[in-house]
mmCIF file of C-alpha atoms and ligand atoms in Angstrom:
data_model
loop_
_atom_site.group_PDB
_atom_site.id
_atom_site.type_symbol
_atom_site.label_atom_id
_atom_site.label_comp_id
_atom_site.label_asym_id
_atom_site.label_seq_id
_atom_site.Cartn_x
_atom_site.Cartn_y
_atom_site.Cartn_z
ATOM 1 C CA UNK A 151 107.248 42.051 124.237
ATOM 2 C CA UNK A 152 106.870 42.513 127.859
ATOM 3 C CA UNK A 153 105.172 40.051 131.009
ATOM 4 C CA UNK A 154 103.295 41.759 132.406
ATOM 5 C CA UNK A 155 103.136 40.883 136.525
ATOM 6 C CA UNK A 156 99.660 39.209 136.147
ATOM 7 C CA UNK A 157 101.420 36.731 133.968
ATOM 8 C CA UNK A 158 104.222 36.922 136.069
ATOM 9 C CA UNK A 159 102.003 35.430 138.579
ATOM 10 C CA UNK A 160 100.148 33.316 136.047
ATOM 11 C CA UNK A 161 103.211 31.482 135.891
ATOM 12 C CA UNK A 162 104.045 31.229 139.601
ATOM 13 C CA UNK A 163 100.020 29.637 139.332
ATOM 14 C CA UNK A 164 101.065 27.155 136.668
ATOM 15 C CA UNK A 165 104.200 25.694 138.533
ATOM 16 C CA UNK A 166 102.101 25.164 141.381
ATOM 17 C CA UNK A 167 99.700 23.317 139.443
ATOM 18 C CA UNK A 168 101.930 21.160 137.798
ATOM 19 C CA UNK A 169 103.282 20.269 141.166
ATOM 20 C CA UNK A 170 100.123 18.865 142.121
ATOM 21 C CA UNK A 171 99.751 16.356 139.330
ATOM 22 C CA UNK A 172 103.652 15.068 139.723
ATOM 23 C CA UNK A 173 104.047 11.232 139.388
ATOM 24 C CA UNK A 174 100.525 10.665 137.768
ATOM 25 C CA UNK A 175 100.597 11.857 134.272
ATOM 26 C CA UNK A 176 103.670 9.313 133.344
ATOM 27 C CA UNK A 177 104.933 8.565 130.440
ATOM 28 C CA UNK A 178 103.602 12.770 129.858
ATOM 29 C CA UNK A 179 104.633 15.422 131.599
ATOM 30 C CA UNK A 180 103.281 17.401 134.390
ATOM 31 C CA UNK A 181 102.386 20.609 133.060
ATOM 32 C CA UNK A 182 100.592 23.396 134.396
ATOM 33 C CA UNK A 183 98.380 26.012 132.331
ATOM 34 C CA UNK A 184 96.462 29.684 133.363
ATOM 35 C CA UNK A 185 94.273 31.895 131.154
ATOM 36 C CA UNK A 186 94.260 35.364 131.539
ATOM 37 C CA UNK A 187 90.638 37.417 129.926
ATOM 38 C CA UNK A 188 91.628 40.261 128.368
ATOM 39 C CA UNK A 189 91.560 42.622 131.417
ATOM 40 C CA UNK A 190 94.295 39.864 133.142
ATOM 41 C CA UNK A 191 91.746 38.301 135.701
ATOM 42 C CA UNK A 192 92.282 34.076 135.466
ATOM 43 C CA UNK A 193 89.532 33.135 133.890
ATOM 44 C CA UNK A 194 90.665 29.208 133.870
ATOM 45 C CA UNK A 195 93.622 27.218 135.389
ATOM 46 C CA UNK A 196 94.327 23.288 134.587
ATOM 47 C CA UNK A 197 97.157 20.479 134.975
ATOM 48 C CA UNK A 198 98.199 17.613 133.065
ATOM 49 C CA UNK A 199 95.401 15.148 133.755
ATOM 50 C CA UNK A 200 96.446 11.123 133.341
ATOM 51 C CA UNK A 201 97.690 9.945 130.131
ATOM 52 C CA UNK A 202 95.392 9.732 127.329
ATOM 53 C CA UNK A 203 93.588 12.543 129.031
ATOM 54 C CA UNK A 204 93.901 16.468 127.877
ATOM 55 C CA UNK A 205 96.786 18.394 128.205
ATOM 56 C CA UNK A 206 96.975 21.158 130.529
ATOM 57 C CA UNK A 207 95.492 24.018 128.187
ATOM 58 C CA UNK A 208 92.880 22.010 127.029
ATOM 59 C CA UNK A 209 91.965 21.763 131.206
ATOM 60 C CA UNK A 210 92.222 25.623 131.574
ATOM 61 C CA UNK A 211 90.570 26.571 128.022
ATOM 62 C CA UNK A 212 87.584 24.405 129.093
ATOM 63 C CA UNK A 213 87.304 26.370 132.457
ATOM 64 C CA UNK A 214 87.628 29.764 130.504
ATOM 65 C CA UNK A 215 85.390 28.997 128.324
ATOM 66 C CA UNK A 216 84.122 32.663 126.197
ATOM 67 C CA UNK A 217 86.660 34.606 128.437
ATOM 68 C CA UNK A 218 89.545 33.059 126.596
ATOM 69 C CA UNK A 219 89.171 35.555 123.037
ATOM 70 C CA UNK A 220 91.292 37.638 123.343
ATOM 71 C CA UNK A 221 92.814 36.399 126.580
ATOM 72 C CA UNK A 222 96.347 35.459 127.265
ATOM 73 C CA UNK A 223 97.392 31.782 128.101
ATOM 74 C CA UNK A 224 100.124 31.057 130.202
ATOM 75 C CA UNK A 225 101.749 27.379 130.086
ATOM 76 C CA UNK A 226 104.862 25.806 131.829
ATOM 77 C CA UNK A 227 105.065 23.938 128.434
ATOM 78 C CA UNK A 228 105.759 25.470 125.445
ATOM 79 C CA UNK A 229 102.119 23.619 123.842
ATOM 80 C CA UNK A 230 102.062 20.522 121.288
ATOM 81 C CA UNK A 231 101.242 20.923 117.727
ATOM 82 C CA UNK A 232 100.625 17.172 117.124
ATOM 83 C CA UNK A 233 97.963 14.398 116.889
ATOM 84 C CA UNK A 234 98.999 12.141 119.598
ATOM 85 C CA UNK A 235 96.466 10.353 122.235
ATOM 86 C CA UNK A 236 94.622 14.030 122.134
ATOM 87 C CA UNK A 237 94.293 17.047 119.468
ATOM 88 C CA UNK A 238 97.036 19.908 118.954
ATOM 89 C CA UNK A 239 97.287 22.401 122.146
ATOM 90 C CA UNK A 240 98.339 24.972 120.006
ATOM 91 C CA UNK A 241 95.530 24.809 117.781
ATOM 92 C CA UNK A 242 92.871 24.757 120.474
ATOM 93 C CA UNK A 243 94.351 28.269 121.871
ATOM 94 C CA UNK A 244 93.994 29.309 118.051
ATOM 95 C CA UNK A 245 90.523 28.382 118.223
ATOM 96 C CA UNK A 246 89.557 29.617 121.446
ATOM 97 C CA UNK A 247 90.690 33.302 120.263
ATOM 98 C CA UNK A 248 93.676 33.591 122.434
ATOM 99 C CA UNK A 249 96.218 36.496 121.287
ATOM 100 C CA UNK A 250 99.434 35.631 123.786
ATOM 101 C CA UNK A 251 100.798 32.887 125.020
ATOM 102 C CA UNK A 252 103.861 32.750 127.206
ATOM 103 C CA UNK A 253 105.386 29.112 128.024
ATOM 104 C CA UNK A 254 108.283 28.591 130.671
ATOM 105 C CA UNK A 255 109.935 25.336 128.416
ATOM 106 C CA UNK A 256 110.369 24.227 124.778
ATOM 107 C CA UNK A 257 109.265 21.084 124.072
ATOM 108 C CA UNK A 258 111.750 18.451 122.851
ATOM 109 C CA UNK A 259 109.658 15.704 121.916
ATOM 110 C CA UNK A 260 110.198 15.997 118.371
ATOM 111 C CA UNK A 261 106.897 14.832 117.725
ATOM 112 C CA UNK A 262 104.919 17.324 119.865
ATOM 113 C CA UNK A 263 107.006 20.346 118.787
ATOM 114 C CA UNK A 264 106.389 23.389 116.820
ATOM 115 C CA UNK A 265 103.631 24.778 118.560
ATOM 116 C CA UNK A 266 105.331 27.574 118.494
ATOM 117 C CA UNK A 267 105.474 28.909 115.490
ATOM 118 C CA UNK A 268 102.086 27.529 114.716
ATOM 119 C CA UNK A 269 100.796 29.473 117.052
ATOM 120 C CA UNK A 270 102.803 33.140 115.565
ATOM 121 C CA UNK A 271 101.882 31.725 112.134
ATOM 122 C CA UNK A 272 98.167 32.297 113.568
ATOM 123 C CA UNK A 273 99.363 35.783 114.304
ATOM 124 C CA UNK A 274 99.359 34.824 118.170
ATOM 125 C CA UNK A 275 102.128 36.968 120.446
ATOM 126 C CA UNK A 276 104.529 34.192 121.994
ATOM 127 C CA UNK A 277 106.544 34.534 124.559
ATOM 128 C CA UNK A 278 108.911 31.890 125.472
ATOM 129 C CA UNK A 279 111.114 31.174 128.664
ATOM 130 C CA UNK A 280 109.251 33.157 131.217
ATOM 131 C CA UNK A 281 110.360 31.054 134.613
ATOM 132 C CA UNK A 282 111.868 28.407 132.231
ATOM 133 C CA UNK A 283 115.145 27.510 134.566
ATOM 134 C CA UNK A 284 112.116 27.174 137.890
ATOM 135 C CA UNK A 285 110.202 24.835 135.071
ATOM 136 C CA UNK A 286 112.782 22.513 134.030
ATOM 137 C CA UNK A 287 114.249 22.113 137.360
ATOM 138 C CA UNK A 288 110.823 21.281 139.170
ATOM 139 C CA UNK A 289 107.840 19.308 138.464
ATOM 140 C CA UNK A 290 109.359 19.068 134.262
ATOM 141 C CA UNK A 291 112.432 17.692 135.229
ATOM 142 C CA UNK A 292 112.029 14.249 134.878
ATOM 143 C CA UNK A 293 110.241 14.187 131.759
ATOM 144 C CA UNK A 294 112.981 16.570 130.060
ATOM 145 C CA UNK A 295 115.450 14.000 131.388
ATOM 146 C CA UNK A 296 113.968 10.617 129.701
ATOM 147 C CA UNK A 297 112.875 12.731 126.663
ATOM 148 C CA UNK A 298 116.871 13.849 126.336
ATOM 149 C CA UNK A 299 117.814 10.343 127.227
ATOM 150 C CA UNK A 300 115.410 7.996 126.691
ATOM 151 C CA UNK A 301 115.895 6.520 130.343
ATOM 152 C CA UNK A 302 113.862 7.418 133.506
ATOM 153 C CA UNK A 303 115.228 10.047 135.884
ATOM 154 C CA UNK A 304 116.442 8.333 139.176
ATOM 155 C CA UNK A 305 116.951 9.585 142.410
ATOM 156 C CA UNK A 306 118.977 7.821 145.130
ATOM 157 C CA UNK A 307 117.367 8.030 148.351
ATOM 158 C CA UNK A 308 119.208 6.678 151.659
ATOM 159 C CA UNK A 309 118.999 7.132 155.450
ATOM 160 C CA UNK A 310 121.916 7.048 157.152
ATOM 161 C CA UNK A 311 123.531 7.800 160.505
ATOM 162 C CA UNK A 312 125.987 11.200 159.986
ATOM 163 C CA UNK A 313 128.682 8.381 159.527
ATOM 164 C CA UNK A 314 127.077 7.193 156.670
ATOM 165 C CA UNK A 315 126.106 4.053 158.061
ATOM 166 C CA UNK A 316 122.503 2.194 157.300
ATOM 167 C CA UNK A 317 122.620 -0.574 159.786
ATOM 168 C CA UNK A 318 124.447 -1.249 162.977
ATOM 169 C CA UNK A 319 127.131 -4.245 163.093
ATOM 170 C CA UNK A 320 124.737 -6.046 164.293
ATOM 171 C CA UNK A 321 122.426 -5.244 161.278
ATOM 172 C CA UNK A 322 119.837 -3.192 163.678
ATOM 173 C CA UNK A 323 118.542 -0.768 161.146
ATOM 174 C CA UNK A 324 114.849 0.601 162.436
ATOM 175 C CA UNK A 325 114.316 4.434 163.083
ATOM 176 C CA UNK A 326 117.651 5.398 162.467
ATOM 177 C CA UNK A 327 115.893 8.370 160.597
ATOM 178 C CA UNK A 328 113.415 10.747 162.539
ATOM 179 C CA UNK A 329 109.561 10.862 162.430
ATOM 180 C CA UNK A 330 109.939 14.078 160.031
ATOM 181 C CA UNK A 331 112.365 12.590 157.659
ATOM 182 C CA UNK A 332 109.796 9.305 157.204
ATOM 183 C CA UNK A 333 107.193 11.297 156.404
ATOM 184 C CA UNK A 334 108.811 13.197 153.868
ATOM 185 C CA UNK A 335 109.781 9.922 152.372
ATOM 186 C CA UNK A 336 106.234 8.879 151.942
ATOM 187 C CA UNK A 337 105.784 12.577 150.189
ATOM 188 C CA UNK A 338 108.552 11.812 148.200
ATOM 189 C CA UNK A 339 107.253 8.286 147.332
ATOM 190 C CA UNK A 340 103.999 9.791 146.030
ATOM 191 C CA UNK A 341 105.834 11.891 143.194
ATOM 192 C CA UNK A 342 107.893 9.142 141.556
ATOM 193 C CA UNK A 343 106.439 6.721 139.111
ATOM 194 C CA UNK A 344 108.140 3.821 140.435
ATOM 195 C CA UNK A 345 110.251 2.375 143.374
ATOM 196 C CA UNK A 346 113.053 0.318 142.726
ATOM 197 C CA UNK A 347 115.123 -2.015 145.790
ATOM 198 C CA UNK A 348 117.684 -4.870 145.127
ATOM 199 C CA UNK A 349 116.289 -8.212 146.243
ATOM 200 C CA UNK A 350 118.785 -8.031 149.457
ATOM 201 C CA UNK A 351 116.287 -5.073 150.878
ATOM 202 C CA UNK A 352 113.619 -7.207 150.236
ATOM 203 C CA UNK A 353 115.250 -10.135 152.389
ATOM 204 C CA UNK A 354 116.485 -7.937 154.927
ATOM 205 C CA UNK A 355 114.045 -5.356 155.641
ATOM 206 C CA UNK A 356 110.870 -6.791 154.154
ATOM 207 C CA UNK A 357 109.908 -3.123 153.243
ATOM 208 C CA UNK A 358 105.946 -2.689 151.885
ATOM 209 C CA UNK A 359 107.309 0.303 149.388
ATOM 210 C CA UNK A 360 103.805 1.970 149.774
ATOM 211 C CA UNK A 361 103.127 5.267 150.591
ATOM 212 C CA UNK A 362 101.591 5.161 153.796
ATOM 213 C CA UNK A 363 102.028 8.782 155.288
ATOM 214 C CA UNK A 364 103.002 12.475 154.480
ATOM 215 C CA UNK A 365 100.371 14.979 152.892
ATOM 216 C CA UNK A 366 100.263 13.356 149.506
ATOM 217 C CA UNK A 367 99.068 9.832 151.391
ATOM 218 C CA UNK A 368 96.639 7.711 149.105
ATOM 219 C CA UNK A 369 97.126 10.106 145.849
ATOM 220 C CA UNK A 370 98.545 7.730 144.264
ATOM 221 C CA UNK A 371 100.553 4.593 144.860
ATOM 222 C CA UNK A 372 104.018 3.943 143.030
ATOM 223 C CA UNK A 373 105.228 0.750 140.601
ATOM 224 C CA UNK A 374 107.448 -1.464 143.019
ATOM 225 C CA UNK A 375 110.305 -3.343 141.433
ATOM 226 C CA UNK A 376 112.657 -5.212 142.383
ATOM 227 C CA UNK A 377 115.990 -6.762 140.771
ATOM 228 C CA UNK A 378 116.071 -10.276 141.440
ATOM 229 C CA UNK A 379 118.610 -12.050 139.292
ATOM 230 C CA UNK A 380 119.000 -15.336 141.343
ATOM 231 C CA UNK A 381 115.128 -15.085 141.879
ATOM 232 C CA UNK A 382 115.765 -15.095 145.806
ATOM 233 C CA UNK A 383 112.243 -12.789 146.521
ATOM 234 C CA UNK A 384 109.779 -15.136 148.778
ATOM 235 C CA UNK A 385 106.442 -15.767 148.076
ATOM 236 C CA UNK A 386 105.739 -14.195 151.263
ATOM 237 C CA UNK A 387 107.294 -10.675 150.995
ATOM 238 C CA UNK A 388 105.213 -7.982 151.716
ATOM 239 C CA UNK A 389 106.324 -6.072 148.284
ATOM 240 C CA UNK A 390 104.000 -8.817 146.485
ATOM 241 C CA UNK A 391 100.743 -7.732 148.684
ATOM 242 C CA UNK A 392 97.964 -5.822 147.016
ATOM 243 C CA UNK A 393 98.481 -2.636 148.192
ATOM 244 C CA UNK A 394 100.303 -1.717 144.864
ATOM 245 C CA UNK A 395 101.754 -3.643 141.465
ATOM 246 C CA UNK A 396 104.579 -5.056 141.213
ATOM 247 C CA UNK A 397 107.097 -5.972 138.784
ATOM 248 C CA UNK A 398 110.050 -8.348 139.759
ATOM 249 C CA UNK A 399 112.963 -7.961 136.923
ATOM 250 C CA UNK A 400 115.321 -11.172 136.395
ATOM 251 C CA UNK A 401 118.419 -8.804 135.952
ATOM 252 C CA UNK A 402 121.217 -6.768 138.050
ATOM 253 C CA UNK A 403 121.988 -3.750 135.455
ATOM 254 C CA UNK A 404 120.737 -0.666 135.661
ATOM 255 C CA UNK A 405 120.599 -0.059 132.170
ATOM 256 C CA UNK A 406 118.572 -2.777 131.463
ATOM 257 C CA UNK A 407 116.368 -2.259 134.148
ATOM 258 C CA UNK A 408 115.878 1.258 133.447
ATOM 259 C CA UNK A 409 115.087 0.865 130.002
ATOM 260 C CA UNK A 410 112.564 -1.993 131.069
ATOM 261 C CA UNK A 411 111.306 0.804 132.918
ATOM 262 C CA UNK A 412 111.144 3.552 130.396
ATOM 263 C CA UNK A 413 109.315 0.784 127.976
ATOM 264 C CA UNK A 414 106.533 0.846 131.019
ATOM 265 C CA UNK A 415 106.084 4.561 130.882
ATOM 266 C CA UNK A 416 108.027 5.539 134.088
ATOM 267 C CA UNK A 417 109.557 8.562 134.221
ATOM 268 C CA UNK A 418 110.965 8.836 137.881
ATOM 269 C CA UNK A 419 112.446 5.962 139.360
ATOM 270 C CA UNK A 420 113.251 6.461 143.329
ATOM 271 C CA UNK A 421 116.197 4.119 144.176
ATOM 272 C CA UNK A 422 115.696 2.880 147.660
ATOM 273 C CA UNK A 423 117.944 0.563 148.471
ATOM 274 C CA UNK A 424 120.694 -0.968 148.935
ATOM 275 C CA UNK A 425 124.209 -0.507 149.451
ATOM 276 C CA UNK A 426 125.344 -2.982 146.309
ATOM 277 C CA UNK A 427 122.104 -1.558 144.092
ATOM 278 C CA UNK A 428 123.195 1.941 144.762
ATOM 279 C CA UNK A 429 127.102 1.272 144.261
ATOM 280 C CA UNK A 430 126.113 -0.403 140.889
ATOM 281 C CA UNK A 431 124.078 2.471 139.782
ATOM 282 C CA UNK A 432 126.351 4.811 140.903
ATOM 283 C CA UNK A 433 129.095 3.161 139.215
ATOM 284 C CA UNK A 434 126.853 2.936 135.776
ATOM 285 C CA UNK A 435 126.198 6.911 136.153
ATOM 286 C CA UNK A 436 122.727 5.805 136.335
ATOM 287 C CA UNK A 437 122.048 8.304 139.106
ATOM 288 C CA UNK A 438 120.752 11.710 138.659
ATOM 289 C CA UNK A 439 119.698 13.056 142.036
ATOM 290 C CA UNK A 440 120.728 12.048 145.675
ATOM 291 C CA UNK A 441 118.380 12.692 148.674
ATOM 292 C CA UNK A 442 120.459 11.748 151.781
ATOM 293 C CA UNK A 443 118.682 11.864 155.004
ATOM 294 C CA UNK A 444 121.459 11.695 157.703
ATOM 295 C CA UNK A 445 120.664 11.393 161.640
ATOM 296 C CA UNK A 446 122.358 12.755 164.424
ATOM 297 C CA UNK A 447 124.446 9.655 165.079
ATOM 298 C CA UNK A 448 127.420 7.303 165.272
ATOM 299 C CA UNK A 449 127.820 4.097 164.674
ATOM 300 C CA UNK A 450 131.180 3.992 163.494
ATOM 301 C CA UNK A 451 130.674 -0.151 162.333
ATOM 302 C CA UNK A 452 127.891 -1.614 160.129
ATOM 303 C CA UNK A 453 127.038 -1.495 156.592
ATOM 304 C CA UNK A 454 127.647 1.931 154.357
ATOM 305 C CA UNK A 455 124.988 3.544 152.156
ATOM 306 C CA UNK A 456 126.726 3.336 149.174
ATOM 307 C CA UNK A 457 128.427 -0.300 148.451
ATOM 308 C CA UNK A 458 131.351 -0.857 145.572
ATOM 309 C CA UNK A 459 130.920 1.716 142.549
ATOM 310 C CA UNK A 460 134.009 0.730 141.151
ATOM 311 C CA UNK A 461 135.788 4.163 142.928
ATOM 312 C CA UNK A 462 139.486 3.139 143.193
ATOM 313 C CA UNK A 463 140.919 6.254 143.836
ATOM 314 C CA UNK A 464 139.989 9.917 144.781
ATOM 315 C CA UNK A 465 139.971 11.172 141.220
ATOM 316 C CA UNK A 466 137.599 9.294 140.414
ATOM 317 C CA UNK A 467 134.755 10.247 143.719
ATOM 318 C CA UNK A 468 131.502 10.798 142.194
ATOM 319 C CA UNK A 469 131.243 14.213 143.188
ATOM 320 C CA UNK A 470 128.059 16.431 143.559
ATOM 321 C CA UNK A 471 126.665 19.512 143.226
ATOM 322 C CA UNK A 472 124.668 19.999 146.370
ATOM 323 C CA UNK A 473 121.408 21.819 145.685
ATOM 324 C CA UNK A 474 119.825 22.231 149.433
ATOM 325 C CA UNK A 475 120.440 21.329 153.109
ATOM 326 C CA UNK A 476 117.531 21.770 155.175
ATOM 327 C CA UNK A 477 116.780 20.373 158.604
ATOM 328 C CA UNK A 478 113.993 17.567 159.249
ATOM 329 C CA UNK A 479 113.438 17.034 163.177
ATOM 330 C CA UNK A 480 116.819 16.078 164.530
ATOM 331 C CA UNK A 481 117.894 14.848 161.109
ATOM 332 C CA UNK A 482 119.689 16.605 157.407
ATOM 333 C CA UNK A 483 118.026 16.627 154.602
ATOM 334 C CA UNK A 484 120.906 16.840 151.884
ATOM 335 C CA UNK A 485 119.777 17.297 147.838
ATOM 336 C CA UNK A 486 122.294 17.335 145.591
ATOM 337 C CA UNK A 487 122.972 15.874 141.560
ATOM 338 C CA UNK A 488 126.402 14.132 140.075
ATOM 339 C CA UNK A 489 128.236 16.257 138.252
ATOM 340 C CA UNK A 490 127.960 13.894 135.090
ATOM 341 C CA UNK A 491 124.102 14.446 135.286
ATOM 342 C CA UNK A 492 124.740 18.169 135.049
ATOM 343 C CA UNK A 493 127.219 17.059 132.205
ATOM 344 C CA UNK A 494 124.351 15.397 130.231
ATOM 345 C CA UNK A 495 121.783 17.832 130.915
ATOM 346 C CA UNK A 496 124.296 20.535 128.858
ATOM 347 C CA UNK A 497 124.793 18.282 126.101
HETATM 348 C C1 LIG B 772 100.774 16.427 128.217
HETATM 349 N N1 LIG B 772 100.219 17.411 128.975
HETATM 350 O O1 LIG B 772 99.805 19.509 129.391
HETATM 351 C C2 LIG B 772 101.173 19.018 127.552
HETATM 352 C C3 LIG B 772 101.789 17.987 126.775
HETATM 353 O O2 LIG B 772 100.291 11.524 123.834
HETATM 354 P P1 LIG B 772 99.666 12.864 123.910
HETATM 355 O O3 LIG B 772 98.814 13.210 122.759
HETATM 356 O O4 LIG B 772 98.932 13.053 125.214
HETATM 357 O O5 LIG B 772 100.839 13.928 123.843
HETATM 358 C C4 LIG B 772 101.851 13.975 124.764
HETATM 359 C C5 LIG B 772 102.882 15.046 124.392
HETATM 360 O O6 LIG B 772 102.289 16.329 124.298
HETATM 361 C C6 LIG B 772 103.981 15.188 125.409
HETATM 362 O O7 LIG B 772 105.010 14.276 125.182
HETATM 363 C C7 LIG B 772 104.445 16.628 125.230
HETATM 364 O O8 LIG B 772 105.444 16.693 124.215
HETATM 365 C C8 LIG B 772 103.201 17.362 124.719
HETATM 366 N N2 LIG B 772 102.589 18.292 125.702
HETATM 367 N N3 LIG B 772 101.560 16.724 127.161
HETATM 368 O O9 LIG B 772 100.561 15.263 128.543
HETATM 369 C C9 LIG B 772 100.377 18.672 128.681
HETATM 370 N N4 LIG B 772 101.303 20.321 127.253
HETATM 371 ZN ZN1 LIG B 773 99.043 19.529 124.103
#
């Protein structure tokens, strides 16, 4: 059973696509899907269109149309065999006369599963985990993550000086960060589900938790939350305008929250602030990804990123596994994922 490097590229086309539809197909997963005709020209491509809507394949079998018999589809999802909001996957590549399909993932919804072996029951060539590791780690990611654990993925997202400061001791906080690093914000904004802040942002900074700029600008416009325990948001604050909902949650743990969440249909929570929030997420090892953007400065006084996580001693240091380091203007762009999220993701 080879890949041929048609698919090969197929499934470099499918990645892409499913990067395009990231943080609107919640609570299903952004997949991407190409069909090959027999002599290996793409003869249809499709991604993951809002929930209730078709599935990838169903997308890229509609494009195809005829050229599908006999054709080859190539998915970053191994495809469903169930009934759910729309018809089997695997059964629609059946009927459409497809004789290969390569996927990147297995699917671990246990009610979607199977397609599969549907599909070699049907006498169709499969080929699994072509590009799976590039799958699961991109646009899948969070999806695999609240399938495995039934709680959104969250990223923790801070500015801060190289220090690690957020605010001067005077609590001056604006443009710490460069143009670059706001506008990848905004682009980062755009592929989450929802945006979560503690209600001290929301006194301090006032934030609007839109996004407002980058390339993915107006796509699509987040959930805001905010924990509010003692109920302290104003009437006034600009996270209540129109520009997006809002939900305000009466509570201060994570795990409550994110499951609140999760019951919503949100997949990817960013974390955006602040210093206590984070420190309580971090110390409920409710954190799964850290985007750090640090800027070329001191400050050496005012507020750290990362308040109390109940980190006594050095033993005990969250520590992470840093997955890039790129430059953004004048500013760092560090990526990197606790070690216990790696832990969970083995189990
Ligand atoms: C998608 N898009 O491209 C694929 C999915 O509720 P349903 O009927 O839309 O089914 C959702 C499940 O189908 C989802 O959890 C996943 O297991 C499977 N595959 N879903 O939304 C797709 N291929
Ligand atoms: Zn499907």
């Amino acid at each position: 059973m080879e890949v041929t490097e048609a698919e090969q590229a197929a499934m470099h086309r499918a990645l892409a696509l499913a990067e395009t539809v990231r943080g609107r197909t919640s609570p299903n997963p952004a997949v991407g899907a190409v069909i090959l005709d027999t002599s290996g020209h793409l003869a249809g491509e499709g991604a993951t269109r809002p929930a209730g809507g078709p599935h990838a394949e169903v997308v890229a079998l509609e494009e195809a149309g005829a050229s599908a018999r006999g054709g080859t589809a190539v998915v970053t999802l191994e495809p469903c065999a169930h009934t759910g909001r729309t018809g089997p996957c695997a059964d629609a590549l059946i009927e459409a006369g497809v004789a290969k399909v390569i996927y990147a993932v297995e699917d671990p919804n246990p009610e979607a599963a199977g397609g599969a072996a549907r599909l070699r029951d049907a006498g169709v060539e499969v080929i699994a985990d072509v590009e799976g590791h590039a799958a699961a780690s991109g646009a899948l990611r969070p999806w695999l993550h609240s399938v495995r654990t039934g709680r959104p993925y969250v990223t923790w997202k801070f500015a801060a000086t190289l220090d690690g400061r957020v605010a001067a001791a005077d609590l001056t906080s604006q443009w710490i960060s460069s143009a670059a690093s706001r506008a990848d914000v905004h682009n980062l904004r755009a592929l989450v589900d929802a945006i979560l802040v503690g209600s001290g942002t929301v006194l301090a900074d006032d934030p609007q938790l839109t996004v407002r700029d980058g390339d993915r600008a107006t796509q699509h416009q987040p959930l805001r939350v905010v924990l509010d325990r003692r109920h302290r948001v104003p009437d006034e604050a600009r996270i209540l305008d129109a520009a997006a909902e809002t939900v305000v949650l009466d509570t201060a743990a994570p795990q409550f929250a994110l499951k609140a969440l999760y019951d919503r249909g949100v997949r990817h929570v960013l974390l955006e602030g602040g210093p206590t929030l984070a420190g309580a997420f971090i110390e409920a090892r409710c954190v799964d990804e850290v985007i750090a953007y640090l800027a070329p400065m001191l400050l050496g006084s005012g507020p750290a990123a990362l308040g109390d996580a109940g980190i006594g001693t050095l033993t005990d240091a969250a520590t992470l596994e840093i997955e890039s380091v790129i430059r953004l203007g004048d500013d760092i762009k560090v990526v990197g994922r606790p070690r216990w999220a790696e832990a969970r993701a083995g189990e």
